[in-house]
Amino acid sequence: MACKGSGVQSPSAPPKLNLYALKKSHRKIPAIRKNQTENYRLLQDLMDHVPDVIYFKDLKGRLLLVNKAHAKGLGLRPEQVAGKSDFDFFPEERAEMMAKDDQRVFKSGKPIIDKIERATRADGIDNYVSTTKIPRFDAKGRVIGLIGITRDITKRMQIARVSEEEKVLKKRLESLEELNRLKSEFISVVSHELRTPLAIVKEGVNLIYEGLAGGISEKQKKLLSQARENIERLKKLIDDLLDLSRIEAGRVKLSYSLVNLSDLLRNSAEFFQKQARDKEITLKYDLPRERINIFLDGERINQVVSNLISNAIKFTEEGGRVTVELQALENKIRIGVIDTGIGIAKHDIPKLFSRFTQLSKDTGTARKGMGLGLSIAKELVELHGGEIWAESKPGVGSKFYFTIPRYYSIRVLDEFVRRKVNELLTQGLKMHLINFLFIDYKEFVRHLKVKPTDLFSALRAIIEAALGKLLPKPERRRPYIHTDASKGECSIILPEITEKSALKVCALLKAGLDRYLTNNKFANAFIAMGLLSYTHKIRLKERARIPARVFVKEMYVGSEMRKHRRINYKATVEIICGNKQEESRTIDISEGGICFSAKCPLKTDAVIKTKLKIAKDKILHLKGRVAWVREEQKDFYRMGLQFLSVNPKTKKALSRFIRAISRARSG
Amino acid sequence: MSKKRILIVEDEAALVDMLKLRLEASGYATLTAYDGIEALAKAKKEKPDLIILDLMLPKIDGYKVCRMLKFDEKYKNIPIIIFTARAQESDKKIGKDVGADAYITKPFEPQTLLTKIKELLEGK
């Protein structure tokens, strides 16, 4: 008996289908018959649409009924499948396995539920299926066949496997972290244990050397002198080892304050001048006139600089020259230590900043080894968010450079403001700093009809009005205002306020200043205003691009000033250096320069011509100087280029381009 | 003028001998203690002019000794130089917290120690 229009197919040939249910129902009253039709439809839907493979087998393993999914899986239609058995469709081995399961169900009358099997497809991919076989009984309880449901669980297995893999990886990560921690602790304990005996040896030797334990001969003195030198060497090694292990374990906290870089560099100078003089080396400091104050860890940067200078002196021969230079780049400052020493072989340069480097011995000179200093320097510089790199030519000399990000406006802060900022930081307060200054102040003052001091008193009043509107009174949060009428600068320290509020203050100030200047007809006033934030809390683990998340948000009063807004953009830039040409995709573009990656590092301060493609038919020719270099991966370098004297037409095109892109992005 | 008396608290005998030699050569009289309990007893009994205090001591550690002396009206004016192999910033901070007047790490520069001693004794 066939059901019209249903997807359920019964075989037309024997064996006969026991359509008990059907027969019975037809004897029932029409209402129920209608129900049966409903039921058939439901069953039909089940068989047609369920993605699981559903089939009915008789005791001989022949397929009585299969659903669409089953047939489809074989690439057939249901009517082609009915009446056949597994042996007609599957390899004998597999069919035998299936038959075995069938027999088990028939014999025991018990179902097999959720048996997971694996089948490898022709393309080599493993499929996993879950098989369920349920016995069918007649009225007398005898087994007459089975119902089978097979479900593809390949995906489920994949997910399970992935999560298993994840678990394994997680465990491995945990044990690695534990190992790392133990290693740090070990180093900490060991260095401590090493220091005490070393202290005893050192003092023992010193006492004898100084004659405090009786007279000594020249010969003895000489021997002891060598011993003393090596005791120092050992001490330094232990200190460095401990330092490095702590830095690597993330246990070093940078202690930020606003530091005048020229002061920092000159301080180290005194100590090294003596060493240099002893070797008849000229130690020169090439520092810019402007005061450059940077937010950094003074002690640690001093450590870096000292390491570089001491290496330079160590590896330069008598009569040589070591120069320490400081340069302010657009967003960074760069410190360089350049010597005329023995230099470093090209293949040794990549190894310089890794630990315990043994440089090639073929230079022939007696070396004292580099130790850990450079790897510590690298860690410290990178903790600050800077880069460190080296260039060298054997026999000529070496150049070591490092950069520190400079989240700061172009002009410098007065000593007072610097001290105040640091004072608040040591109290654990965070703050925002608003700086504004008059551009070309001298010129501006010349045309002023009032005294500069009067101008600044008026400005103070405006500031206080703006602050009064917005800020709470509590003592800790009192703002500090510092003005300098002689330089045309003003700084406002706002402790413990949110960036949102700080920006509101800036907006109010801008409006106030604008109004004041217009009302008083100060036609040529250009004020640059900047906002910075300082916080003492630095989460080093994240190695975030530094604590002062600043980016100077510049606002202008009066006419707009040329400013270096920066965008991140993928454009092609062709780099022409001498006779070498390289193409690279840029990363950052600003009016001040670009930052890009390339396969070979360019020389620091080298002047490069570039062709920057900003549109299909628009190429800008820009000349620039290599400001910094960083090795991202082996043979892959990222570099910063600072533009030199861009011609006005190109400059205009570039800034229009940058503005358009940033507007499009923010809009 | 009588010699200034310095109490050396250190459990490494060799180092004690060396410090004695060094300090006596510089004109100071010395007292010694090899553990925390002895240190406290001698400090209270002898009232030295200055104490050089190691941290890793048996019985009671240097920090405790320092704190106990500094928080006692009678002895808080005795300058204490902490003398230790621990050189971390965090250790130095703890030193400050317990009231130490100076912190010298091992291995040490003899001159640095002597200058510090002089400063602290004159500061009195």
Short mmCIF file of C-alpha atoms in Angstrom, two decimals, chain A residues 193-614:
data_model
loop_
_atom_site.label_atom_id
_atom_site.label_comp_id
_atom_site.label_asym_id
_atom_site.label_seq_id
_atom_site.Cartn_x
_atom_site.Cartn_y
_atom_site.Cartn_z
CA GLU A 193 73.81 33.98 47.72
CA LEU A 194 76.66 34.97 45.45
CA ARG A 195 76.91 38.46 46.77
CA THR A 196 77.86 37.66 50.31
CA PRO A 197 80.94 35.58 49.53
CA LEU A 198 81.87 38.13 46.89
CA ALA A 199 81.60 40.89 49.47
CA ILE A 200 83.98 38.95 51.69
CA VAL A 201 86.46 38.37 48.90
CA LYS A 202 86.30 41.98 47.84
CA GLU A 203 86.81 43.43 51.28
CA GLY A 204 89.53 40.91 52.06
CA VAL A 205 91.44 41.85 48.94
CA ASN A 206 90.86 45.56 49.55
CA LEU A 207 92.13 45.43 53.09
CA ILE A 208 95.34 43.75 52.01
CA TYR A 209 95.73 45.99 48.97
CA GLU A 210 95.34 49.10 51.09
CA GLY A 211 97.99 47.87 53.48
CA LEU A 212 95.63 47.58 56.39
CA ALA A 213 96.74 44.04 57.06
CA GLY A 214 100.44 44.82 56.89
CA GLY A 215 102.84 46.02 54.21
CA ILE A 216 102.78 44.42 50.81
CA SER A 217 105.24 44.26 47.97
CA GLU A 218 104.74 45.83 44.56
CA LYS A 219 104.34 42.41 43.09
CA GLN A 220 101.62 41.53 45.55
CA LYS A 221 99.96 44.82 44.88
CA LYS A 222 99.90 44.14 41.17
CA LEU A 223 98.33 40.75 41.61
CA LEU A 224 95.74 42.12 43.96
CA SER A 225 94.97 44.89 41.54
CA GLN A 226 94.04 42.36 38.90
CA ALA A 227 91.99 40.49 41.43
CA ARG A 228 90.14 43.68 42.27
CA GLU A 229 89.31 44.35 38.64
CA ASN A 230 87.83 40.95 38.26
CA ILE A 231 85.88 41.18 41.44
CA GLU A 232 84.22 44.21 39.91
CA ARG A 233 83.58 42.30 36.76
CA LEU A 234 81.96 39.52 38.70
CA LYS A 235 79.87 41.95 40.66
CA LYS A 236 78.61 43.59 37.52
CA LEU A 237 77.76 40.26 36.00
CA ILE A 238 75.72 39.25 39.02
CA ASP A 239 73.95 42.61 39.08
CA ASP A 240 73.17 42.44 35.40
CA LEU A 241 71.97 38.87 35.61
CA LEU A 242 69.60 39.73 38.38
CA ASP A 243 68.44 42.84 36.59
CA LEU A 244 67.79 41.02 33.39
CA SER A 245 65.91 38.21 35.02
CA ARG A 246 63.69 40.66 36.80
CA ILE A 247 63.01 42.64 33.69
CA GLU A 248 62.15 39.50 31.80
CA ALA A 249 59.88 38.31 34.55
CA GLY A 250 58.04 41.59 34.26
CA ARG A 251 58.94 42.50 37.78
CA VAL A 252 60.57 45.77 37.02
CA LYS A 253 58.45 48.81 37.41
CA LEU A 254 59.49 51.90 35.62
CA SER A 255 59.31 54.94 37.75
CA TYR A 256 58.27 57.81 35.55
CA SER A 257 58.99 61.44 35.96
CA LEU A 258 59.53 64.38 33.71
CA VAL A 259 63.22 64.57 32.99
CA ASN A 260 65.30 67.11 31.19
CA LEU A 261 67.27 65.03 28.75
CA SER A 262 70.21 67.32 28.38
CA ASP A 263 70.65 67.27 32.13
CA LEU A 264 70.42 63.52 32.20
CA LEU A 265 73.07 63.16 29.55
CA ARG A 266 75.38 65.72 31.04
CA ASN A 267 75.20 64.05 34.43
CA SER A 268 76.57 60.84 33.07
CA ALA A 269 79.23 62.86 31.30
CA GLU A 270 81.16 63.73 34.42
CA PHE A 271 81.64 60.13 35.37
CA PHE A 272 82.79 59.09 31.94
CA GLN A 273 85.01 62.04 31.22
CA LYS A 274 87.53 60.63 33.64
CA GLN A 275 87.49 57.20 32.03
CA ALA A 276 87.80 58.78 28.62
CA ARG A 277 90.68 60.97 29.64
CA ASP A 278 92.54 57.99 31.07
CA LYS A 279 92.42 56.46 27.61
CA GLU A 280 92.94 59.78 25.84
CA ILE A 281 89.60 59.52 24.17
CA THR A 282 87.62 62.63 23.35
CA LEU A 283 84.14 62.43 24.78
CA LYS A 284 81.85 64.94 23.19
CA TYR A 285 78.23 65.81 23.85
CA ASP A 286 76.19 67.06 20.95
CA LEU A 287 73.05 68.44 22.55
CA PRO A 288 70.41 70.73 21.07
CA ARG A 289 69.80 74.16 22.53
CA GLU A 290 66.13 73.67 23.23
CA ARG A 291 65.17 72.19 26.54
CA ILE A 292 63.75 68.79 25.96
CA ASN A 293 61.76 67.30 28.79
CA ILE A 294 60.52 63.78 28.39
CA PHE A 295 58.38 61.59 30.55
CA LEU A 296 60.52 58.55 31.31
CA ASP A 297 62.34 56.59 33.98
CA GLY A 298 65.44 58.68 34.49
CA GLU A 299 67.40 56.10 36.40
CA ARG A 300 66.79 53.37 33.88
CA ILE A 301 67.52 55.51 30.86
CA ASN A 302 70.66 56.61 32.59
CA GLN A 303 71.52 52.96 32.90
CA VAL A 304 71.07 52.54 29.16
CA VAL A 305 73.13 55.58 28.27
CA SER A 306 75.88 54.61 30.69
CA ASN A 307 76.05 51.16 29.21
CA LEU A 308 76.39 52.51 25.69
CA ILE A 309 79.01 55.08 26.63
CA SER A 310 81.04 52.62 28.66
CA ASN A 311 81.01 50.14 25.76
CA ALA A 312 82.04 52.88 23.38
CA ILE A 313 84.98 53.83 25.55
CA LYS A 314 85.89 50.21 26.10
CA PHE A 315 86.03 49.37 22.45
CA THR A 316 87.71 52.51 21.19
CA GLU A 317 91.45 52.80 21.06
CA GLU A 318 93.56 55.57 22.48
CA GLY A 319 93.12 58.86 20.77
CA GLY A 320 89.73 57.91 19.51
CA ARG A 321 86.47 59.77 19.82
CA VAL A 322 83.09 59.10 21.36
CA THR A 323 80.14 61.39 20.67
CA VAL A 324 76.83 61.41 22.48
CA GLU A 325 74.08 63.07 20.53
CA LEU A 326 70.50 63.94 21.27
CA GLN A 327 67.95 64.61 18.58
CA ALA A 328 64.33 65.59 18.77
CA LEU A 329 62.30 63.83 16.12
CA GLU A 330 58.67 64.31 15.41
CA ASN A 331 57.26 61.87 17.92
CA LYS A 332 60.38 60.58 19.54
CA ILE A 333 63.71 61.64 20.83
CA ARG A 334 66.75 59.81 19.70
CA ILE A 335 69.98 59.38 21.59
CA GLY A 336 73.04 58.16 19.79
CA VAL A 337 76.45 57.05 20.99
CA ILE A 338 78.95 57.10 18.19
CA ASP A 339 82.50 55.93 18.46
CA THR A 340 85.58 55.59 16.26
CA GLY A 341 86.38 52.24 17.78
CA ILE A 342 87.19 48.84 16.40
CA GLY A 343 83.69 48.29 15.12
CA ILE A 344 81.54 45.20 14.88
CA ALA A 345 81.39 42.66 12.08
CA LYS A 346 78.21 42.70 10.03
CA HIS A 347 77.18 39.18 10.96
CA ASP A 348 77.59 39.97 14.64
CA ILE A 349 75.24 42.92 14.64
CA PRO A 350 71.97 40.95 14.88
CA LYS A 351 73.34 39.14 17.91
CA LEU A 352 74.36 42.25 19.78
CA PHE A 353 71.31 42.65 21.93
CA SER A 354 70.86 39.03 22.85
CA ARG A 355 72.26 37.58 26.00
CA PHE A 356 75.73 36.27 26.51
CA THR A 357 76.76 37.05 23.01
CA GLN A 358 80.13 35.75 22.08
CA LEU A 359 81.22 37.90 19.24
CA SER A 360 83.46 36.47 16.57
CA LYS A 361 86.94 35.90 17.81
CA ASP A 362 88.58 36.65 14.54
CA THR A 363 89.04 40.31 15.30
CA GLY A 364 92.20 39.33 17.03
CA THR A 365 91.99 41.79 19.85
CA ALA A 366 91.76 40.74 23.46
CA ARG A 367 88.19 41.37 24.36
CA LYS A 368 86.45 41.61 27.62
CA GLY A 369 83.14 40.40 26.35
CA MET A 370 79.93 42.34 26.07
CA GLY A 371 78.08 40.68 28.92
CA LEU A 372 74.47 41.49 29.52
CA GLY A 373 74.51 45.24 29.31
CA LEU A 374 73.08 45.50 25.82
CA SER A 375 70.27 43.05 26.38
CA ILE A 376 69.30 44.93 29.50
CA ALA A 377 69.47 48.15 27.53
CA LYS A 378 67.19 46.67 24.93
CA GLU A 379 64.67 45.52 27.51
CA LEU A 380 64.66 48.89 29.23
CA VAL A 381 64.29 50.86 26.02
CA GLU A 382 61.52 48.62 24.81
CA LEU A 383 59.76 48.85 28.14
CA HIS A 384 59.57 52.55 27.43
CA GLY A 385 58.14 51.86 24.03
CA GLY A 386 61.30 52.82 22.19
CA GLU A 387 63.66 51.20 19.72
CA ILE A 388 67.33 50.38 19.96
CA TRP A 389 69.63 49.49 17.11
CA ALA A 390 73.21 49.59 15.99
CA GLU A 391 75.24 50.23 12.86
CA SER A 392 78.90 49.56 12.53
CA LYS A 393 81.87 49.17 10.27
CA PRO A 394 84.88 47.20 11.48
CA GLY A 395 87.91 49.41 11.70
CA VAL A 396 85.85 52.56 11.41
CA GLY A 397 83.53 52.65 14.38
CA SER A 398 80.09 51.96 15.71
CA LYS A 399 76.88 53.84 16.14
CA PHE A 400 74.34 52.86 18.77
CA TYR A 401 70.96 54.55 18.78
CA PHE A 402 67.84 54.35 20.83
CA THR A 403 64.58 56.25 20.81
CA ILE A 404 62.08 57.14 23.47
CA PRO A 405 58.56 58.13 22.50
CA ARG A 406 57.96 61.75 23.02
CA TYR A 407 54.46 62.41 24.04
CA TYR A 408 54.89 66.02 24.31
CA SER A 409 54.30 69.26 22.61
CA ILE A 410 57.03 71.05 20.82
CA ARG A 411 57.91 73.50 23.52
CA VAL A 412 59.24 72.66 26.91
CA LEU A 413 57.93 72.88 30.37
CA ASP A 414 59.22 75.19 32.90
CA GLU A 415 61.17 73.78 35.80
CA PHE A 416 58.35 74.67 38.14
CA VAL A 417 55.76 72.77 36.20
CA ARG A 418 58.05 69.81 35.85
CA ARG A 419 58.61 69.69 39.56
CA LYS A 420 54.93 70.05 40.27
CA VAL A 421 54.04 67.20 37.95
CA ASN A 422 56.59 64.95 39.60
CA GLU A 423 55.47 65.97 43.03
CA LEU A 424 51.91 64.99 42.28
CA LEU A 425 53.06 61.76 40.74
CA THR A 426 54.93 60.77 43.87
CA GLN A 427 51.73 61.40 45.78
CA GLY A 428 50.15 58.85 43.54
CA LEU A 429 47.92 61.33 41.75
CA LYS A 430 47.32 61.27 38.10
CA MET A 431 46.77 64.44 36.16
CA HIS A 432 46.21 66.18 32.92
CA LEU A 433 48.36 68.99 31.76
CA ILE A 434 47.19 71.72 29.46
CA ASN A 435 49.90 73.71 27.85
CA PHE A 436 49.50 76.59 25.63
CA LEU A 437 51.89 78.97 24.17
CA PHE A 438 52.00 81.82 21.76
CA ILE A 439 53.71 81.07 18.52
CA ASP A 440 56.34 83.61 17.56
CA TYR A 441 55.83 85.33 20.83
CA LYS A 442 58.60 87.85 20.40
CA GLU A 443 57.06 89.12 17.21
CA PHE A 444 53.64 89.13 18.79
CA VAL A 445 54.79 91.14 21.79
CA ARG A 446 56.36 93.76 19.60
CA HIS A 447 52.99 94.65 18.14
CA LEU A 448 51.23 94.50 21.47
CA LYS A 449 49.70 97.65 22.76
CA VAL A 450 49.56 96.37 26.30
CA LYS A 451 52.25 95.00 28.53
CA PRO A 452 52.77 91.26 28.31
CA THR A 453 52.18 90.96 32.04
CA ASP A 454 48.80 92.62 31.66
CA LEU A 455 47.96 90.30 28.83
CA PHE A 456 48.79 87.31 30.95
CA SER A 457 46.83 88.55 33.94
CA ALA A 458 43.84 88.82 31.70
CA LEU A 459 44.53 85.36 30.38
CA ARG A 460 44.77 84.05 33.92
CA ALA A 461 41.36 85.47 34.65
CA ILE A 462 39.98 83.67 31.61
CA ILE A 463 41.59 80.44 32.72
CA GLU A 464 40.26 80.68 36.21
CA ALA A 465 36.80 81.42 34.94
CA ALA A 466 36.92 78.36 32.71
CA LEU A 467 38.23 76.18 35.50
CA GLY A 468 35.75 77.51 38.00
CA LYS A 469 32.94 76.43 35.73
CA LEU A 470 34.04 72.90 35.57
CA LEU A 471 36.18 71.73 38.40
CA PRO A 472 35.36 70.60 41.91
CA LYS A 473 36.91 72.40 44.83
CA PRO A 474 38.44 69.68 47.00
CA GLU A 475 41.99 70.37 48.04
CA ARG A 476 43.64 67.47 46.29
CA ARG A 477 42.17 68.49 43.01
CA ARG A 478 43.08 72.11 42.98
CA PRO A 479 44.47 73.06 39.63
CA TYR A 480 47.84 74.74 39.37
CA ILE A 481 48.31 77.53 36.90
CA HIS A 482 51.69 78.66 35.83
CA THR A 483 52.24 81.47 33.40
CA ASP A 484 55.36 82.93 31.96
CA ALA A 485 54.77 86.28 30.39
CA SER A 486 58.34 86.53 29.22
CA LYS A 487 58.12 83.39 27.13
CA GLY A 488 54.46 83.47 26.26
CA GLU A 489 53.77 80.11 27.85
CA CYS A 490 51.16 78.86 30.21
CA SER A 491 50.69 75.53 31.88
CA ILE A 492 47.72 74.27 33.78
CA ILE A 493 47.98 71.15 35.88
CA LEU A 494 44.66 69.46 36.51
CA PRO A 495 45.02 66.68 39.04
CA GLU A 496 42.61 63.77 39.18
CA ILE A 497 40.16 64.67 36.49
CA THR A 498 38.91 62.59 33.62
CA GLU A 499 40.10 63.13 30.09
CA LYS A 500 36.58 64.11 29.20
CA SER A 501 36.61 66.93 31.70
CA ALA A 502 40.07 67.96 30.63
CA LEU A 503 38.88 68.24 27.07
CA LYS A 504 35.93 70.29 28.20
CA VAL A 505 38.31 72.64 29.95
CA CYS A 506 40.34 72.91 26.75
CA ALA A 507 37.24 73.74 24.79
CA LEU A 508 36.20 76.40 27.27
CA LEU A 509 39.66 77.86 27.25
CA LYS A 510 39.80 77.91 23.53
CA ALA A 511 36.49 79.73 23.36
CA GLY A 512 37.53 82.17 26.05
CA LEU A 513 40.86 82.91 24.46
CA ASP A 514 39.28 83.28 21.08
CA ARG A 515 36.79 85.77 22.39
CA TYR A 516 39.40 87.72 24.28
CA LEU A 517 41.77 87.98 21.39
CA THR A 518 39.07 88.99 18.94
CA ASN A 519 37.56 91.54 21.28
CA ASN A 520 40.93 93.10 21.83
CA LYS A 521 41.79 92.94 18.20
CA PHE A 522 44.91 90.88 18.57
CA ALA A 523 45.04 90.07 14.92
CA ASN A 524 48.08 87.91 14.71
CA ALA A 525 47.71 85.68 17.70
CA PHE A 526 48.56 82.05 17.13
CA ILE A 527 48.17 79.91 20.15
CA ALA A 528 49.01 76.27 20.20
CA MET A 529 47.31 74.31 22.91
CA GLY A 530 48.09 70.81 23.91
CA LEU A 531 46.69 68.32 26.36
CA LEU A 532 48.69 65.57 27.99
CA SER A 533 47.93 63.08 30.67
CA TYR A 534 50.31 61.69 33.24
CA THR A 535 49.67 58.71 35.37
CA HIS A 536 51.94 56.89 37.71
CA LYS A 537 50.29 53.53 37.13
CA ILE A 538 51.87 51.64 34.37
CA ARG A 539 50.85 48.14 33.59
CA LEU A 540 54.06 46.85 32.16
CA LYS A 541 52.81 43.42 31.39
CA GLU A 542 50.83 44.82 28.56
CA ARG A 543 53.77 46.72 27.21
CA ALA A 544 51.27 49.28 26.14
CA ARG A 545 52.61 52.19 24.29
CA ILE A 546 53.25 54.02 27.44
CA PRO A 547 51.53 55.59 30.28
CA ALA A 548 50.98 59.10 29.11
CA ARG A 549 48.54 58.07 26.50
CA VAL A 550 48.77 61.21 25.03
CA PHE A 551 48.63 62.32 21.83
CA VAL A 552 48.64 65.92 21.81
CA LYS A 553 45.18 67.01 20.89
CA GLU A 554 45.89 70.27 19.36
CA MET A 555 43.43 73.06 19.16
CA TYR A 556 44.06 76.35 17.63
CA VAL A 557 43.03 79.81 18.38
CA GLY A 558 43.25 82.23 15.55
CA SER A 559 44.58 80.93 12.29
CA GLU A 560 45.42 77.29 11.96
CA MET A 561 48.96 76.18 12.48
CA ARG A 562 50.74 73.57 10.49
CA LYS A 563 50.46 70.42 12.52
CA HIS A 564 51.59 66.87 12.19
CA ARG A 565 48.45 64.84 12.22
CA ARG A 566 49.19 61.25 11.59
CA ILE A 567 47.25 58.53 9.83
CA ASN A 568 47.75 54.87 9.39
CA TYR A 569 47.45 54.09 5.73
CA LYS A 570 48.43 51.42 3.28
CA ALA A 571 49.96 53.20 0.39
CA THR A 572 52.89 52.19 -1.67
CA VAL A 573 56.10 54.00 -1.18
CA GLU A 574 59.12 53.49 -3.32
CA ILE A 575 62.35 54.04 -1.53
CA ILE A 576 65.26 55.16 -3.59
CA CYS A 577 68.52 55.00 -1.78
CA GLY A 578 71.59 55.46 -3.88
CA ASN A 579 71.16 52.89 -6.55
CA LYS A 580 68.91 50.66 -4.49
CA GLN A 581 65.20 50.70 -4.95
CA GLU A 582 62.68 49.08 -2.70
CA GLU A 583 58.98 49.11 -2.54
CA SER A 584 57.15 49.07 0.71
CA ARG A 585 53.69 49.49 2.06
CA THR A 586 53.58 52.40 4.40
CA ILE A 587 52.26 52.16 7.85
CA ASP A 588 51.98 55.67 9.17
CA ILE A 589 51.93 58.89 7.27
CA SER A 590 52.06 62.36 8.68
CA GLU A 591 53.11 65.69 7.37
CA GLY A 592 56.31 65.19 9.27
CA GLY A 593 57.29 61.82 7.92
CA ILE A 594 56.40 58.25 7.24
CA CYS A 595 56.97 54.96 8.98
CA PHE A 596 57.35 51.83 6.86
CA SER A 597 58.77 48.31 6.75
CA ALA A 598 61.37 46.87 4.45
CA LYS A 599 63.61 43.87 4.09
CA CYS A 600 66.84 45.67 4.55
CA PRO A 601 67.64 48.34 7.08
CA LEU A 602 68.65 51.73 5.88
CA LYS A 603 71.41 53.73 7.53
CA THR A 604 70.39 56.07 10.28
CA ASP A 605 70.41 59.70 9.14
CA ALA A 606 70.75 58.63 5.52
CA VAL A 607 68.87 60.91 3.16
CA ILE A 608 66.36 59.01 1.08
CA LYS A 609 64.15 59.96 -1.80
CA THR A 610 60.72 58.43 -1.80
CA LYS A 611 57.78 58.29 -4.14
CA LEU A 612 54.56 58.09 -2.25
CA LYS A 613 51.55 56.95 -4.20
CA ILE A 614 48.47 58.52 -2.71
#
